[in-house]
Amino acid sequence: MNVYDSDHIAYILLSLGYNKTDSYESADLIILNTCSIREKAEEKAFSFIGRLNKLKKKKPDLIIGIGGCVAQQEKEKIFTRMPYVNFIFGTHAISHLPDIIKEVKTGAKKVINTKFTSNIHENSNFNSFNSKQAASKFVTIMRGCENYCTYCVVPYVRGKEISRRPDAILKEINLLIDSGVKEITLLGQNVNSYGKKENLCSFPQLLSMVNDLHRIKRLRFTTSHPKDLTDNLITSFKDLDKLCNHIHLPIQSGSNKILKKMNRKYTVENYLNKIDTLRKRCPDIAISSDIIVGFPGESISDFNETISLIKRVEFDGLFVFGYSDRQNVPSSSFSDKLSEKEKNRRLNALLDIQEKYTKKKNSVLVNSVQHVLIEGFSKKQKTKKTSDKFIQWSGRTSSNKIVNFKVENNSKFNDCYKTGNIVEIKIEKAFSNSLAGIPLHE
Ligand code: 5AD
Ligand code: SF4
């Protein structure tokens, strides 16, 4: 979500005549787009803003703006804590940036806009502006969330749920495809509620419309709330040829007691039923999830239930977070908080268990041939030089696994191997976070 918003901010700045720079020292304007989902992200944002004070002292004309969820949550408190900040804009105020920056430049001190709006400002053009050479891009289809999980700050900092019109979404995707993008990930806090409030089409209908755009090669979405994962959406994995065989389905806990306290509105049994149906309809589907450990009141037996769930499901990938108290969310006033030490112990225990499953899932692919969408050079290959004997590329399988491979650097192959192409790779090795293979170009 933040990558998408940052691209929008960058587009606005470019259209105001600003250019990108690689160093903070040479910037005339610095905007920090912040996240407040967990305490660590918020601390990181504040420590970055803190460091900018030194720069501002050296360069008093530097304009500093803070946007995103921390701005939305802290509002003018940021000015009190960091008086050298020039402006603050909330999650609904990105499109007001031109006016905000104009006010600052004409002498206004401490400009702030953190108002929530009930409409979505449509701009289908900005995304493709920034997408040169990108194989894959995000497209936001809705904003906000009204699920009110008790630990989560999103409903308070991103506001009520609102969906974009399908024609605006399709226009944005067509522009991205024109600029060379091959894979689109549709984004929303809970894509399954897409269009419900506004009486637009359903999410599976939207997916089908995007699938019909013949120049698109791959389609993904995130995130789907387990309580709303409908049969129709599960069937989409079978019916839509471009929908990749991966779903991210956050469970958060393997204990019904904790799920209830989290206000997740499903049980472990409901979740497992959906996993079974997904695997029945789409046997190759890769499933990943999020888990919060150390939620207030999580006993050892609750935690052990989470371990049992992980063992039962065998996820392809898992993100584990230690519970983090967020301002004004219901769980921050719950009793029986766990110590940081215990949360870390549980977090590491889950990561240890999961590592085995991730590796197991990756190992199953050894000796198979995978279609890999090339995303760019691998981390090892910084630039491409004519003197290089091999070029190291990196891409993803439909099941969202990273594949690294190298190709001889000669003109015969250079046309087939470039960002955005889908190539066949024979998988030779499996690691915990990636696969390695060889190209099948003959
Ligand atoms: N503490 C820890 N993890 C959290 N998440 C959301 N809020 C919190 C919190 N207060 C995690 C959830 C969610 C992911 C995006 O972040 O697992 O799925
Ligand atoms: Fe937060 Fe997701 Fe729950 Fe919405 S559905 S409140 S974004 S965890």
PDB file of C-alpha atoms in Angstrom, residues 168-288:
ATOM      1  CA  ALA A 168     -10.777   3.503 -13.385  1.00  0.00           C
ATOM      2  CA  ILE A 169      -8.957   0.335 -12.247  1.00  0.00           C
ATOM      3  CA  LEU A 170      -9.014  -1.174 -15.751  1.00  0.00           C
ATOM      4  CA  LYS A 171      -7.791   2.113 -17.250  1.00  0.00           C
ATOM      5  CA  GLU A 172      -4.861   2.184 -14.821  1.00  0.00           C
ATOM      6  CA  ILE A 173      -3.987  -1.441 -15.622  1.00  0.00           C
ATOM      7  CA  ASN A 174      -4.160  -0.819 -19.375  1.00  0.00           C
ATOM      8  CA  LEU A 175      -1.770   2.112 -19.012  1.00  0.00           C
ATOM      9  CA  LEU A 176       0.598  -0.081 -17.002  1.00  0.00           C
ATOM     10  CA  ILE A 177       0.492  -2.779 -19.660  1.00  0.00           C
ATOM     11  CA  ASP A 178       1.213  -0.111 -22.327  1.00  0.00           C
ATOM     12  CA  SER A 179       4.343   0.787 -20.383  1.00  0.00           C
ATOM     13  CA  GLY A 180       5.546  -2.839 -20.399  1.00  0.00           C
ATOM     14  CA  VAL A 181       4.230  -4.206 -17.075  1.00  0.00           C
ATOM     15  CA  LYS A 182       3.372  -7.932 -17.234  1.00  0.00           C
ATOM     16  CA  GLU A 183       2.043  -8.700 -13.764  1.00  0.00           C
ATOM     17  CA  ILE A 184      -0.521  -6.811 -11.686  1.00  0.00           C
ATOM     18  CA  THR A 185      -1.220  -7.263  -7.969  1.00  0.00           C
ATOM     19  CA  LEU A 186      -4.610  -5.887  -6.926  1.00  0.00           C
ATOM     20  CA  LEU A 187      -4.352  -4.343  -3.471  1.00  0.00           C
ATOM     21  CA  GLY A 188      -6.816  -3.797  -0.663  1.00  0.00           C
ATOM     22  CA  GLN A 189      -6.943  -4.441   3.100  1.00  0.00           C
ATOM     23  CA  ASN A 190      -9.679  -6.955   2.421  1.00  0.00           C
ATOM     24  CA  VAL A 191     -10.198  -7.402  -1.313  1.00  0.00           C
ATOM     25  CA  ASN A 192     -13.166  -9.660  -0.708  1.00  0.00           C
ATOM     26  CA  SER A 193     -15.354  -6.744   0.301  1.00  0.00           C
ATOM     27  CA  TYR A 194     -14.489  -4.964  -2.954  1.00  0.00           C
ATOM     28  CA  GLY A 195     -17.468  -3.053  -4.361  1.00  0.00           C
ATOM     29  CA  LYS A 196     -19.983  -4.262  -1.778  1.00  0.00           C
ATOM     30  CA  LYS A 197     -20.754  -0.897  -0.181  1.00  0.00           C
ATOM     31  CA  GLU A 198     -20.941   0.969  -3.464  1.00  0.00           C
ATOM     32  CA  ASN A 199     -22.804  -1.804  -5.275  1.00  0.00           C
ATOM     33  CA  LEU A 200     -20.076  -2.126  -7.884  1.00  0.00           C
ATOM     34  CA  CYS A 201     -19.182  -5.578  -9.216  1.00  0.00           C
ATOM     35  CA  SER A 202     -17.937  -8.357  -6.896  1.00  0.00           C
ATOM     36  CA  PHE A 203     -14.218  -9.033  -6.431  1.00  0.00           C
ATOM     37  CA  PRO A 204     -14.272 -12.296  -8.461  1.00  0.00           C
ATOM     38  CA  GLN A 205     -16.026 -10.346 -11.255  1.00  0.00           C
ATOM     39  CA  LEU A 206     -13.325  -7.678 -11.152  1.00  0.00           C
ATOM     40  CA  LEU A 207     -10.639 -10.381 -11.278  1.00  0.00           C
ATOM     41  CA  SER A 208     -12.312 -11.909 -14.291  1.00  0.00           C
ATOM     42  CA  MET A 209     -12.404  -8.521 -16.077  1.00  0.00           C
ATOM     43  CA  VAL A 210      -8.686  -8.023 -15.465  1.00  0.00           C
ATOM     44  CA  ASN A 211      -7.978 -11.611 -16.537  1.00  0.00           C
ATOM     45  CA  ASP A 212      -9.693 -10.827 -19.859  1.00  0.00           C
ATOM     46  CA  LEU A 213      -7.198  -8.076 -20.730  1.00  0.00           C
ATOM     47  CA  HIS A 214      -5.298 -10.137 -23.248  1.00  0.00           C
ATOM     48  CA  ARG A 215      -1.895  -8.436 -22.898  1.00  0.00           C
ATOM     49  CA  ILE A 216      -1.652  -9.080 -19.165  1.00  0.00           C
ATOM     50  CA  LYS A 217       0.438 -12.137 -18.285  1.00  0.00           C
ATOM     51  CA  ARG A 218      -0.083 -12.576 -14.547  1.00  0.00           C
ATOM     52  CA  LEU A 219      -2.539 -11.471 -11.918  1.00  0.00           C
ATOM     53  CA  ARG A 220      -2.294 -11.541  -8.103  1.00  0.00           C
ATOM     54  CA  PHE A 221      -4.140  -9.975  -5.211  1.00  0.00           C
ATOM     55  CA  THR A 222      -3.626  -9.261  -1.543  1.00  0.00           C
ATOM     56  CA  THR A 223      -5.025  -9.362   1.108  1.00  0.00           C
ATOM     57  CA  SER A 224      -7.983 -11.638   1.569  1.00  0.00           C
ATOM     58  CA  HIS A 225      -9.572 -11.894   5.032  1.00  0.00           C
ATOM     59  CA  PRO A 226     -10.291 -15.595   5.792  1.00  0.00           C
ATOM     60  CA  LYS A 227     -13.825 -14.809   7.039  1.00  0.00           C
ATOM     61  CA  ASP A 228     -14.711 -13.455   3.583  1.00  0.00           C
ATOM     62  CA  LEU A 229     -12.887 -15.923   1.345  1.00  0.00           C
ATOM     63  CA  THR A 230     -15.861 -16.977  -0.739  1.00  0.00           C
ATOM     64  CA  ASP A 231     -16.361 -20.096  -2.771  1.00  0.00           C
ATOM     65  CA  ASN A 232     -16.482 -17.928  -5.889  1.00  0.00           C
ATOM     66  CA  LEU A 233     -13.063 -16.507  -5.149  1.00  0.00           C
ATOM     67  CA  ILE A 234     -11.639 -19.976  -4.523  1.00  0.00           C
ATOM     68  CA  THR A 235     -13.056 -21.078  -7.879  1.00  0.00           C
ATOM     69  CA  SER A 236     -11.337 -18.113  -9.569  1.00  0.00           C
ATOM     70  CA  PHE A 237      -8.005 -19.852  -8.948  1.00  0.00           C
ATOM     71  CA  LYS A 238      -9.238 -22.717 -11.082  1.00  0.00           C
ATOM     72  CA  ASP A 239     -11.051 -20.707 -13.740  1.00  0.00           C
ATOM     73  CA  LEU A 240      -8.806 -17.715 -14.408  1.00  0.00           C
ATOM     74  CA  ASP A 241      -5.737 -18.674 -16.408  1.00  0.00           C
ATOM     75  CA  LYS A 242      -3.716 -15.606 -15.412  1.00  0.00           C
ATOM     76  CA  LEU A 243      -4.432 -15.711 -11.688  1.00  0.00           C
ATOM     77  CA  CYS A 244      -1.213 -16.973 -10.081  1.00  0.00           C
ATOM     78  CA  ASN A 245      -1.381 -19.995  -7.821  1.00  0.00           C
ATOM     79  CA  HIS A 246      -0.579 -18.258  -4.585  1.00  0.00           C
ATOM     80  CA  ILE A 247      -2.778 -16.825  -1.861  1.00  0.00           C
ATOM     81  CA  HIS A 248      -1.790 -14.845   1.212  1.00  0.00           C
ATOM     82  CA  LEU A 249      -4.354 -15.693   3.868  1.00  0.00           C
ATOM     83  CA  PRO A 250      -3.459 -14.272   7.304  1.00  0.00           C
ATOM     84  CA  ILE A 251      -4.589 -16.537  10.161  1.00  0.00           C
ATOM     85  CA  GLN A 252      -2.998 -14.484  13.026  1.00  0.00           C
ATOM     86  CA  SER A 253      -3.407 -17.242  15.657  1.00  0.00           C
ATOM     87  CA  GLY A 254      -4.143 -20.960  15.919  1.00  0.00           C
ATOM     88  CA  SER A 255      -6.226 -20.518  19.084  1.00  0.00           C
ATOM     89  CA  ASN A 256      -9.977 -19.863  18.884  1.00  0.00           C
ATOM     90  CA  LYS A 257      -9.813 -18.035  22.197  1.00  0.00           C
ATOM     91  CA  ILE A 258      -7.232 -15.592  20.827  1.00  0.00           C
ATOM     92  CA  LEU A 259      -8.991 -15.254  17.444  1.00  0.00           C
ATOM     93  CA  LYS A 260     -12.112 -14.193  19.352  1.00  0.00           C
ATOM     94  CA  LYS A 261     -10.146 -11.647  21.383  1.00  0.00           C
ATOM     95  CA  MET A 262      -8.681 -10.374  18.121  1.00  0.00           C
ATOM     96  CA  ASN A 263     -12.206  -9.980  16.664  1.00  0.00           C
ATOM     97  CA  ARG A 264     -11.211 -11.990  13.595  1.00  0.00           C
ATOM     98  CA  LYS A 265     -14.712 -13.487  13.172  1.00  0.00           C
ATOM     99  CA  TYR A 266     -13.621 -16.987  12.097  1.00  0.00           C
ATOM    100  CA  THR A 267     -12.477 -20.117  13.884  1.00  0.00           C
ATOM    101  CA  VAL A 268      -9.482 -22.337  13.251  1.00  0.00           C
ATOM    102  CA  GLU A 269     -11.924 -24.943  11.897  1.00  0.00           C
ATOM    103  CA  ASN A 270     -13.412 -22.425   9.382  1.00  0.00           C
ATOM    104  CA  TYR A 271      -9.907 -21.518   8.279  1.00  0.00           C
ATOM    105  CA  LEU A 272      -8.803 -25.120   7.823  1.00  0.00           C
ATOM    106  CA  ASN A 273     -11.935 -25.880   5.787  1.00  0.00           C
ATOM    107  CA  LYS A 274     -11.050 -23.063   3.417  1.00  0.00           C
ATOM    108  CA  ILE A 275      -7.465 -24.289   3.112  1.00  0.00           C
ATOM    109  CA  ASP A 276      -8.740 -27.782   2.274  1.00  0.00           C
ATOM    110  CA  THR A 277     -11.126 -26.410  -0.370  1.00  0.00           C
ATOM    111  CA  LEU A 278      -8.369 -24.256  -1.897  1.00  0.00           C
ATOM    112  CA  ARG A 279      -6.082 -27.289  -2.138  1.00  0.00           C
ATOM    113  CA  LYS A 280      -8.849 -29.493  -3.529  1.00  0.00           C
ATOM    114  CA  ARG A 281      -9.715 -27.038  -6.303  1.00  0.00           C
ATOM    115  CA  CYS A 282      -6.165 -25.940  -7.005  1.00  0.00           C
ATOM    116  CA  PRO A 283      -3.723 -28.640  -5.845  1.00  0.00           C
ATOM    117  CA  ASP A 284      -0.592 -26.609  -6.679  1.00  0.00           C
ATOM    118  CA  ILE A 285      -1.650 -23.526  -4.779  1.00  0.00           C
ATOM    119  CA  ALA A 286       0.999 -21.955  -2.527  1.00  0.00           C
ATOM    120  CA  ILE A 287      -0.355 -20.548   0.731  1.00  0.00           C
ATOM    121  CA  SER A 288       1.305 -17.970   2.940  1.00  0.00           C
TER     122      SER A 288
END
